[in-house]
């Protein structure tokens, strides 16, 4: 079998059974790997009665078929499970070195089920896997866990772990990898699922295995060529990280400010990647096999946050914990990022829930007494840091905030629902749907909830094109025409990236999907063309959708918060736009051949070879 | 006091206390009468803890200040209460002779509170009011009650009563007046409120009192002139009733077909007002003081429905029980209308809930067993008639259907919510919001829920203008510009019609609001101008809104069903339009000076003299 190791590790933490399952070539070609294959397994492992934090949920970690080939950005890892935040399909995507290490140990992935009776960690190597005691790691933060496990297993292992937030089942807890070169499987609360299994960490040893490559010479040549191109095209990203884009994102009205209420802030210059480079940058780091290197190493040497060092904040983090909370102190944002990394919290959801709390506090829906005497005021960095601790440790109001904005709004009642910014329970990342109509449609329809990565469509309203799928011209970001078509096609294509486990930043560096198709054939000995690439992406997208449909999802869940559809910001680069969601959904469902309620038709499922996932009873026909 | 009688009857059915309350001139000028004054009383009588069907709810019947003056169409009556269907503000409007009789008995209105221990009826005359035993009327239909009470009190009384549906607390039960010359206070379940009070009927004797008119000569002259104009302009309405418009409404895509799923039907010709005139019309009837006469007297002499006679169906009834259920048999629709009138059921909500049931049945969300063996199939007139009986008597599935579509959808779950066509719990009347964008906005924002009468805006997208308020040109029905402005202004103006108790059909006959203003001054000795007219309308609209806000309403409740915002019909006169609700709401809230959540600002309430109705705690600021 080319590309894939052909072996998936299966760990039942309840019985301590560890087995190895074969991955066959048919399944690999049908669902590729990463989140595509993960969705297939999730459908098999869980059903609508499975509780996200019950022993019956499955935590599925999967590499892609390019992992270990050195193809640029190919070493990412998918984490697939049922989300405690949304109650539906969850995927979370992480870079770093874990995916590569897993593949080099001879495994395409790990399926973890059951619940251990006491804290444990999993040690994986070419020799197999062992479940080890983690009692002395309980309560430790992710940097401490990384240190502790490397001191036991050597510096060459990679550690994925949860912090106190995951142990405490915070609904948006993350799984962190690579210690101070932090990388996060941040979204959807995958860290809480790991916590619910009493699994504190997974350690993967340095392995020696490599995937078989069908045409090694051609692939090697392409690796050399594209690594050069990406290194060159990624210079800006390497220089300033993802936060280099902060000012321009504010300028076009893309950045959330004051819980998505304002159109301009004017403070981006003081907290962006350039400011970081000037004031605290000590180095950069790369995910395995990545020639770009957007990771930031920082060190703060003076002021109240002196001593903080390690991973620096990304664009999303600065926007959500900074602009969205009106915090304009870069050092404080770095401290907040450091806390989130250590506690194992998704910085996006954390920033969102804190901004929500600030608005609720301002509007009198949360009192000072509710917040244990803390004044939860806009722009107050100390309040942000205190709330992060309270969330991770589930203290006071942090216990409620740790449930995510949807649950908070239900609890507070009244108009709180109207400024709880999420779709399907997943808090929005730092891209305002009013700045890009395709992003509005993507958030509404993304299978994991409010997510720009499932479609990555904003790229194609800012100059990007994808001629192989007919997207010859970049689209008007405020227009409505073609959005259904464009968004569905890009979701299909991006679903392939999430399954192949390639980084989407390659799209900004000129890597065309025809090249990706060539890699698939060169590595796996397939004869895929762009049509099959897209059909496979569509299959994977529909399979994720069907998982949600089985959990009750339909049009009613493909929604946007009222602030986004109804409230103009009146200033900034997207001052007046309000996305016409109904119109775009109508187009989208038609292009997808889903019915009026957003449910894939039997004919479409049959066409995609998903007959086995049709719902019995056909409740919508 | 001019115009008003200055006396409101207060009846506590719990204690049997009957008192007369003075209406002062300040209150009359501030809230006019009808639903405006009714809202003022409702705010005083009830609070968020009052249960709609509890003894603590108030049933408020109010005439307008023109009642008894013979001004054309001036004899209507407002019924204001808290709705068991929506849980919020309810108003229902009824023509006939009841309002005039009440005024001639010397009362502007009746406020009924408490609950009688056994079935009773209220007898009102110039000598006052008495609560009388209605034990022998229990279970009788509204035509029978009319006969029975006229045989006791004489043929000159007017009877308002509920049928079995109201007694059985069907959430969309109506209050019916005038026996076989049926007129309905149909919407919002006011009949259930009456039923919850054990009040079977209200009888009003023929009185002799007349309101004082400040300038009787000028008013008399205007009555003569405008009665002539309206009689002439209303010829079409007199000839064919409201159902004369059926074909043209289908043609422009305004008529609901198959639970709002289809854009064309092609059967209008066989069930419209012309068909009725050709096949069964035996006469026409007028509301008191009305020169138009849209009421239909029918008699069916052959076929399965031979013997049915009395009131014929209106446009709304034919559309909702006919087209919306795919029933194209006019005689069957007449039979359904007859049943609804007798049982005391709102034909709009009844048609809506039956169409909903048909769709749920087709989609397998309701089984034959759920329906006691009844096949609830599209177009099956017998099923419609059977379901009407089951609803009124709360038998089998009728018990659930009698709760309205919102509650049905909650019960059935799944995608049912997506084809439950209502706003705030009130089923839509027979005008598709996709045919008129202003209607979409009106339905979303109407205080009683999905309602086209609160704004009556479609008139102004079909040629109508209202130059006095700046509406110099009829608007593009598919456009979005100015809809917020247009809709809010028309709601303010129509709120005045609902408070003055004038019929909105006068708008189609050329009666300008400047003439209405002249009438106000001529009758009441006021010095109102169009500005005060509009300001008073705005005050009344905001007061209704505040009642709902106090009950938890905000932007989240200003919504439309997903089918309306997301699903194109693809055929017919409004094949492609999908209203952009978010955009229109943004405009609307700005014009109204309501906040982002649709809550009137303190400044706006102060400007309107509604300071006493501001919410304490100010939870949204």
mmCIF file with all atom_site columns, N, CA, C and O in Angstrom, chain A residues 486-524:
data_model
loop_
_atom_site.group_PDB
_atom_site.id
_atom_site.type_symbol
_atom_site.label_atom_id
_atom_site.label_alt_id
_atom_site.label_comp_id
_atom_site.label_asym_id
_atom_site.label_entity_id
_atom_site.label_seq_id
_atom_site.pdbx_PDB_ins_code
_atom_site.Cartn_x
_atom_site.Cartn_y
_atom_site.Cartn_z
_atom_site.occupancy
_atom_site.B_iso_or_equiv
_atom_site.pdbx_formal_charge
_atom_site.auth_seq_id
_atom_site.auth_comp_id
_atom_site.auth_asym_id
_atom_site.auth_atom_id
_atom_site.pdbx_PDB_model_num
ATOM 1   N N  . UNK A 1 486 ? -19.659 28.515 -5.454  1.00 0.00 ? 486 UNK A N  1
ATOM 2   C CA . UNK A 1 486 ? -18.269 28.725 -5.051  1.00 0.00 ? 486 UNK A CA 1
ATOM 3   C C  . UNK A 1 486 ? -17.975 28.090 -3.689  1.00 0.00 ? 486 UNK A C  1
ATOM 4   O O  . UNK A 1 486 ? -16.970 27.395 -3.504  1.00 0.00 ? 486 UNK A O  1
ATOM 5   N N  . UNK A 1 487 ? -18.884 28.306 -2.762  1.00 0.00 ? 487 UNK A N  1
ATOM 6   C CA . UNK A 1 487 ? -18.656 27.820 -1.400  1.00 0.00 ? 487 UNK A CA 1
ATOM 7   C C  . UNK A 1 487 ? -18.693 26.298 -1.346  1.00 0.00 ? 487 UNK A C  1
ATOM 8   O O  . UNK A 1 487 ? -17.845 25.665 -0.709  1.00 0.00 ? 487 UNK A O  1
ATOM 9   N N  . UNK A 1 488 ? -19.661 25.703 -2.038  1.00 0.00 ? 488 UNK A N  1
ATOM 10  C CA . UNK A 1 488 ? -19.735 24.241 -1.990  1.00 0.00 ? 488 UNK A CA 1
ATOM 11  C C  . UNK A 1 488 ? -18.513 23.615 -2.659  1.00 0.00 ? 488 UNK A C  1
ATOM 12  O O  . UNK A 1 488 ? -17.934 22.652 -2.150  1.00 0.00 ? 488 UNK A O  1
ATOM 13  N N  . UNK A 1 489 ? -18.099 24.175 -3.778  1.00 0.00 ? 489 UNK A N  1
ATOM 14  C CA . UNK A 1 489 ? -16.927 23.603 -4.463  1.00 0.00 ? 489 UNK A CA 1
ATOM 15  C C  . UNK A 1 489 ? -15.667 23.756 -3.612  1.00 0.00 ? 489 UNK A C  1
ATOM 16  O O  . UNK A 1 489 ? -14.837 22.833 -3.525  1.00 0.00 ? 489 UNK A O  1
ATOM 17  N N  . UNK A 1 490 ? -15.510 24.915 -2.998  1.00 0.00 ? 490 UNK A N  1
ATOM 18  C CA . UNK A 1 490 ? -14.310 25.115 -2.181  1.00 0.00 ? 490 UNK A CA 1
ATOM 19  C C  . UNK A 1 490 ? -14.339 24.257 -0.917  1.00 0.00 ? 490 UNK A C  1
ATOM 20  O O  . UNK A 1 490 ? -13.295 23.766 -0.477  1.00 0.00 ? 490 UNK A O  1
ATOM 21  N N  . UNK A 1 491 ? -15.532 24.039 -0.366  1.00 0.00 ? 491 UNK A N  1
ATOM 22  C CA . UNK A 1 491 ? -15.624 23.118 0.782   1.00 0.00 ? 491 UNK A CA 1
ATOM 23  C C  . UNK A 1 491 ? -15.210 21.711 0.371   1.00 0.00 ? 491 UNK A C  1
ATOM 24  O O  . UNK A 1 491 ? -14.546 21.003 1.140   1.00 0.00 ? 491 UNK A O  1
ATOM 25  N N  . UNK A 1 492 ? -15.617 21.311 -0.827  1.00 0.00 ? 492 UNK A N  1
ATOM 26  C CA . UNK A 1 492 ? -15.211 19.984 -1.304  1.00 0.00 ? 492 UNK A CA 1
ATOM 27  C C  . UNK A 1 492 ? -13.690 19.916 -1.461  1.00 0.00 ? 492 UNK A C  1
ATOM 28  O O  . UNK A 1 492 ? -13.048 18.946 -1.043  1.00 0.00 ? 492 UNK A O  1
ATOM 29  N N  . UNK A 1 493 ? -13.120 20.960 -2.056  1.00 0.00 ? 493 UNK A N  1
ATOM 30  C CA . UNK A 1 493 ? -11.666 20.974 -2.264  1.00 0.00 ? 493 UNK A CA 1
ATOM 31  C C  . UNK A 1 493 ? -10.928 21.017 -0.928  1.00 0.00 ? 493 UNK A C  1
ATOM 32  O O  . UNK A 1 493 ? -9.959  20.276 -0.710  1.00 0.00 ? 493 UNK A O  1
ATOM 33  N N  . UNK A 1 494 ? -11.437 21.881 -0.014  1.00 0.00 ? 494 UNK A N  1
ATOM 34  C CA . UNK A 1 494 ? -10.749 22.013 1.284   1.00 0.00 ? 494 UNK A CA 1
ATOM 35  C C  . UNK A 1 494 ? -10.897 20.753 2.126   1.00 0.00 ? 494 UNK A C  1
ATOM 36  O O  . UNK A 1 494 ? -10.018 20.412 2.917   1.00 0.00 ? 494 UNK A O  1
ATOM 37  N N  . UNK A 1 495 ? -12.011 20.059 1.932   1.00 0.00 ? 495 UNK A N  1
ATOM 38  C CA . UNK A 1 495 ? -12.176 18.773 2.612   1.00 0.00 ? 495 UNK A CA 1
ATOM 39  C C  . UNK A 1 495 ? -11.093 17.804 2.191   1.00 0.00 ? 495 UNK A C  1
ATOM 40  O O  . UNK A 1 495 ? -10.664 16.946 2.982   1.00 0.00 ? 495 UNK A O  1
ATOM 41  N N  . UNK A 1 496 ? -10.633 17.935 0.960   1.00 0.00 ? 496 UNK A N  1
ATOM 42  C CA . UNK A 1 496 ? -9.510  17.113 0.497   1.00 0.00 ? 496 UNK A CA 1
ATOM 43  C C  . UNK A 1 496 ? -8.210  17.525 1.187   1.00 0.00 ? 496 UNK A C  1
ATOM 44  O O  . UNK A 1 496 ? -7.406  16.669 1.565   1.00 0.00 ? 496 UNK A O  1
ATOM 45  N N  . UNK A 1 497 ? -7.990  18.827 1.334   1.00 0.00 ? 497 UNK A N  1
ATOM 46  C CA . UNK A 1 497 ? -6.805  19.278 2.086   1.00 0.00 ? 497 UNK A CA 1
ATOM 47  C C  . UNK A 1 497 ? -6.829  18.723 3.511   1.00 0.00 ? 497 UNK A C  1
ATOM 48  O O  . UNK A 1 497 ? -5.799  18.317 4.045   1.00 0.00 ? 497 UNK A O  1
ATOM 49  N N  . UNK A 1 498 ? -8.034  18.749 4.117   1.00 0.00 ? 498 UNK A N  1
ATOM 50  C CA . UNK A 1 498 ? -8.151  18.272 5.506   1.00 0.00 ? 498 UNK A CA 1
ATOM 51  C C  . UNK A 1 498 ? -7.993  16.758 5.595   1.00 0.00 ? 498 UNK A C  1
ATOM 52  O O  . UNK A 1 498 ? -7.748  16.225 6.673   1.00 0.00 ? 498 UNK A O  1
ATOM 53  N N  . UNK A 1 499 ? -8.183  16.077 4.480   1.00 0.00 ? 499 UNK A N  1
ATOM 54  C CA . UNK A 1 499 ? -8.039  14.625 4.461   1.00 0.00 ? 499 UNK A CA 1
ATOM 55  C C  . UNK A 1 499 ? -6.624  14.230 4.064   1.00 0.00 ? 499 UNK A C  1
ATOM 56  O O  . UNK A 1 499 ? -6.043  13.298 4.611   1.00 0.00 ? 499 UNK A O  1
ATOM 57  N N  . UNK A 1 500 ? -6.072  15.005 3.116   1.00 0.00 ? 500 UNK A N  1
ATOM 58  C CA . UNK A 1 500 ? -4.671  14.783 2.738   1.00 0.00 ? 500 UNK A CA 1
ATOM 59  C C  . UNK A 1 500 ? -3.738  15.313 3.809   1.00 0.00 ? 500 UNK A C  1
ATOM 60  O O  . UNK A 1 500 ? -2.572  14.941 3.875   1.00 0.00 ? 500 UNK A O  1
ATOM 61  N N  . UNK A 1 501 ? -4.284  16.189 4.668   1.00 0.00 ? 501 UNK A N  1
ATOM 62  C CA . UNK A 1 501 ? -3.543  16.862 5.734   1.00 0.00 ? 501 UNK A CA 1
ATOM 63  C C  . UNK A 1 501 ? -2.462  17.803 5.200   1.00 0.00 ? 501 UNK A C  1
ATOM 64  O O  . UNK A 1 501 ? -1.355  17.881 5.736   1.00 0.00 ? 501 UNK A O  1
ATOM 65  N N  . UNK A 1 502 ? -2.836  18.537 4.168   1.00 0.00 ? 502 UNK A N  1
ATOM 66  C CA . UNK A 1 502 ? -1.970  19.616 3.684   1.00 0.00 ? 502 UNK A CA 1
ATOM 67  C C  . UNK A 1 502 ? -2.406  20.928 4.334   1.00 0.00 ? 502 UNK A C  1
ATOM 68  O O  . UNK A 1 502 ? -3.580  21.115 4.648   1.00 0.00 ? 502 UNK A O  1
ATOM 69  N N  . UNK A 1 503 ? -1.471  21.844 4.482   1.00 0.00 ? 503 UNK A N  1
ATOM 70  C CA . UNK A 1 503 ? -1.773  23.146 5.068   1.00 0.00 ? 503 UNK A CA 1
ATOM 71  C C  . UNK A 1 503 ? -2.361  24.071 3.999   1.00 0.00 ? 503 UNK A C  1
ATOM 72  O O  . UNK A 1 503 ? -1.861  24.160 2.885   1.00 0.00 ? 503 UNK A O  1
ATOM 73  N N  . UNK A 1 504 ? -3.435  24.757 4.351   1.00 0.00 ? 504 UNK A N  1
ATOM 74  C CA . UNK A 1 504 ? -4.102  25.635 3.381   1.00 0.00 ? 504 UNK A CA 1
ATOM 75  C C  . UNK A 1 504 ? -3.319  26.903 3.085   1.00 0.00 ? 504 UNK A C  1
ATOM 76  O O  . UNK A 1 504 ? -3.652  27.617 2.136   1.00 0.00 ? 504 UNK A O  1
ATOM 77  N N  . UNK A 1 505 ? -2.284  27.156 3.863   1.00 0.00 ? 505 UNK A N  1
ATOM 78  C CA . UNK A 1 505 ? -1.459  28.318 3.526   1.00 0.00 ? 505 UNK A CA 1
ATOM 79  C C  . UNK A 1 505 ? -0.741  28.126 2.189   1.00 0.00 ? 505 UNK A C  1
ATOM 80  O O  . UNK A 1 505 ? -0.307  29.081 1.569   1.00 0.00 ? 505 UNK A O  1
ATOM 81  N N  . UNK A 1 506 ? -0.641  26.853 1.753   1.00 0.00 ? 506 UNK A N  1
ATOM 82  C CA . UNK A 1 506 ? -0.030  26.609 0.434   1.00 0.00 ? 506 UNK A CA 1
ATOM 83  C C  . UNK A 1 506 ? -0.842  27.272 -0.674  1.00 0.00 ? 506 UNK A C  1
ATOM 84  O O  . UNK A 1 506 ? -0.309  27.613 -1.722  1.00 0.00 ? 506 UNK A O  1
ATOM 85  N N  . UNK A 1 507 ? -2.149  27.446 -0.418  1.00 0.00 ? 507 UNK A N  1
ATOM 86  C CA . UNK A 1 507 ? -3.003  28.060 -1.434  1.00 0.00 ? 507 UNK A CA 1
ATOM 87  C C  . UNK A 1 507 ? -2.586  29.496 -1.704  1.00 0.00 ? 507 UNK A C  1
ATOM 88  O O  . UNK A 1 507 ? -2.703  29.993 -2.831  1.00 0.00 ? 507 UNK A O  1
ATOM 89  N N  . UNK A 1 508 ? -2.107  30.152 -0.671  1.00 0.00 ? 508 UNK A N  1
ATOM 90  C CA . UNK A 1 508 ? -1.651  31.528 -0.835  1.00 0.00 ? 508 UNK A CA 1
ATOM 91  C C  . UNK A 1 508 ? -0.267  31.609 -1.446  1.00 0.00 ? 508 UNK A C  1
ATOM 92  O O  . UNK A 1 508 ? 0.226   32.691 -1.754  1.00 0.00 ? 508 UNK A O  1
ATOM 93  N N  . UNK A 1 509 ? 0.357   30.456 -1.603  1.00 0.00 ? 509 UNK A N  1
ATOM 94  C CA . UNK A 1 509 ? 1.711   30.426 -2.154  1.00 0.00 ? 509 UNK A CA 1
ATOM 95  C C  . UNK A 1 509 ? 1.726   29.876 -3.582  1.00 0.00 ? 509 UNK A C  1
ATOM 96  O O  . UNK A 1 509 ? 2.775   29.523 -4.109  1.00 0.00 ? 509 UNK A O  1
ATOM 97  N N  . UNK A 1 510 ? 0.568   29.728 -4.155  1.00 0.00 ? 510 UNK A N  1
ATOM 98  C CA . UNK A 1 510 ? 0.501   29.379 -5.574  1.00 0.00 ? 510 UNK A CA 1
ATOM 99  C C  . UNK A 1 510 ? 0.440   27.895 -5.894  1.00 0.00 ? 510 UNK A C  1
ATOM 100 O O  . UNK A 1 510 ? 0.487   27.500 -7.059  1.00 0.00 ? 510 UNK A O  1
ATOM 101 N N  . UNK A 1 511 ? 0.324   27.038 -4.887  1.00 0.00 ? 511 UNK A N  1
ATOM 102 C CA . UNK A 1 511 ? 0.238   25.599 -5.172  1.00 0.00 ? 511 UNK A CA 1
ATOM 103 C C  . UNK A 1 511 ? -1.144  25.275 -5.740  1.00 0.00 ? 511 UNK A C  1
ATOM 104 O O  . UNK A 1 511 ? -2.147  25.460 -5.067  1.00 0.00 ? 511 UNK A O  1
ATOM 105 N N  . UNK A 1 512 ? -1.205  24.789 -6.980  1.00 0.00 ? 512 UNK A N  1
ATOM 106 C CA . UNK A 1 512 ? -2.514  24.496 -7.570  1.00 0.00 ? 512 UNK A CA 1
ATOM 107 C C  . UNK A 1 512 ? -2.989  23.091 -7.210  1.00 0.00 ? 512 UNK A C  1
ATOM 108 O O  . UNK A 1 512 ? -2.178  22.215 -6.918  1.00 0.00 ? 512 UNK A O  1
ATOM 109 N N  . UNK A 1 513 ? -4.296  22.880 -7.255  1.00 0.00 ? 513 UNK A N  1
ATOM 110 C CA . UNK A 1 513 ? -4.771  21.545 -6.890  1.00 0.00 ? 513 UNK A CA 1
ATOM 111 C C  . UNK A 1 513 ? -4.385  20.499 -7.934  1.00 0.00 ? 513 UNK A C  1
ATOM 112 O O  . UNK A 1 513 ? -4.288  19.319 -7.608  1.00 0.00 ? 513 UNK A O  1
ATOM 113 N N  . UNK A 1 514 ? -4.127  20.936 -9.147  1.00 0.00 ? 514 UNK A N  1
ATOM 114 C CA . UNK A 1 514 ? -3.658  19.953 -10.132 1.00 0.00 ? 514 UNK A CA 1
ATOM 115 C C  . UNK A 1 514 ? -2.313  19.360 -9.689  1.00 0.00 ? 514 UNK A C  1
ATOM 116 O O  . UNK A 1 514 ? -2.020  18.186 -9.937  1.00 0.00 ? 514 UNK A O  1
ATOM 117 N N  . UNK A 1 515 ? -1.507  20.174 -9.020  1.00 0.00 ? 515 UNK A N  1
ATOM 118 C CA . UNK A 1 515 ? -0.240  19.667 -8.488  1.00 0.00 ? 515 UNK A CA 1
ATOM 119 C C  . UNK A 1 515 ? -0.478  18.680 -7.355  1.00 0.00 ? 515 UNK A C  1
ATOM 120 O O  . UNK A 1 515 ? 0.196   17.661 -7.243  1.00 0.00 ? 515 UNK A O  1
ATOM 121 N N  . UNK A 1 516 ? -1.483  18.993 -6.541  1.00 0.00 ? 516 UNK A N  1
ATOM 122 C CA . UNK A 1 516 ? -1.822  18.081 -5.433  1.00 0.00 ? 516 UNK A CA 1
ATOM 123 C C  . UNK A 1 516 ? -2.292  16.734 -5.995  1.00 0.00 ? 516 UNK A C  1
ATOM 124 O O  . UNK A 1 516 ? -1.919  15.669 -5.495  1.00 0.00 ? 516 UNK A O  1
ATOM 125 N N  . UNK A 1 517 ? -3.086  16.823 -7.059  1.00 0.00 ? 517 UNK A N  1
ATOM 126 C CA . UNK A 1 517 ? -3.551  15.592 -7.723  1.00 0.00 ? 517 UNK A CA 1
ATOM 127 C C  . UNK A 1 517 ? -2.350  14.791 -8.238  1.00 0.00 ? 517 UNK A C  1
ATOM 128 O O  . UNK A 1 517 ? -2.282  13.566 -8.078  1.00 0.00 ? 517 UNK A O  1
ATOM 129 N N  . UNK A 1 518 ? -1.386  15.475 -8.794  1.00 0.00 ? 518 UNK A N  1
ATOM 130 C CA . UNK A 1 518 ? -0.168  14.818 -9.295  1.00 0.00 ? 518 UNK A CA 1
ATOM 131 C C  . UNK A 1 518 ? 0.563   14.130 -8.143  1.00 0.00 ? 518 UNK A C  1
ATOM 132 O O  . UNK A 1 518 ? 1.049   13.002 -8.283  1.00 0.00 ? 518 UNK A O  1
ATOM 133 N N  . UNK A 1 519 ? 0.622   14.812 -7.008  1.00 0.00 ? 519 UNK A N  1
ATOM 134 C CA . UNK A 1 519 ? 1.252   14.183 -5.826  1.00 0.00 ? 519 UNK A CA 1
ATOM 135 C C  . UNK A 1 519 ? 0.500   12.916 -5.404  1.00 0.00 ? 519 UNK A C  1
ATOM 136 O O  . UNK A 1 519 ? 1.111   11.922 -5.039  1.00 0.00 ? 519 UNK A O  1
ATOM 137 N N  . UNK A 1 520 ? -0.825  12.995 -5.440  1.00 0.00 ? 520 UNK A N  1
ATOM 138 C CA . UNK A 1 520 ? -1.612  11.814 -5.042  1.00 0.00 ? 520 UNK A CA 1
ATOM 139 C C  . UNK A 1 520 ? -1.249  10.621 -5.912  1.00 0.00 ? 520 UNK A C  1
ATOM 140 O O  . UNK A 1 520 ? -1.037  9.499  -5.429  1.00 0.00 ? 520 UNK A O  1
ATOM 141 N N  . UNK A 1 521 ? -1.153  10.875 -7.212  1.00 0.00 ? 521 UNK A N  1
ATOM 142 C CA . UNK A 1 521 ? -0.838  9.777  -8.124  1.00 0.00 ? 521 UNK A CA 1
ATOM 143 C C  . UNK A 1 521 ? 0.610   9.333  -7.985  1.00 0.00 ? 521 UNK A C  1
ATOM 144 O O  . UNK A 1 521 ? 0.911   8.138  -8.008  1.00 0.00 ? 521 UNK A O  1
ATOM 145 N N  . UNK A 1 522 ? 1.491   10.310 -7.768  1.00 0.00 ? 522 UNK A N  1
ATOM 146 C CA . UNK A 1 522 ? 2.917   9.992  -7.618  1.00 0.00 ? 522 UNK A CA 1
ATOM 147 C C  . UNK A 1 522 ? 3.201   9.211  -6.348  1.00 0.00 ? 522 UNK A C  1
ATOM 148 O O  . UNK A 1 522 ? 4.035   8.303  -6.328  1.00 0.00 ? 522 UNK A O  1
ATOM 149 N N  . UNK A 1 523 ? 2.532   9.530  -5.295  1.00 0.00 ? 523 UNK A N  1
ATOM 150 C CA . UNK A 1 523 ? 2.755   8.825  -4.026  1.00 0.00 ? 523 UNK A CA 1
ATOM 151 C C  . UNK A 1 523 ? 1.973   7.506  -3.991  1.00 0.00 ? 523 UNK A C  1
ATOM 152 O O  . UNK A 1 523 ? 2.518   6.453  -3.674  1.00 0.00 ? 523 UNK A O  1
ATOM 153 N N  . UNK A 1 524 ? 0.677   7.585  -4.346  1.00 0.00 ? 524 UNK A N  1
ATOM 154 C CA . UNK A 1 524 ? -0.206  6.428  -4.079  1.00 0.00 ? 524 UNK A CA 1
ATOM 155 C C  . UNK A 1 524 ? -0.402  5.499  -5.284  1.00 0.00 ? 524 UNK A C  1
ATOM 156 O O  . UNK A 1 524 ? -1.147  4.515  -5.172  1.00 0.00 ? 524 UNK A O  1
#
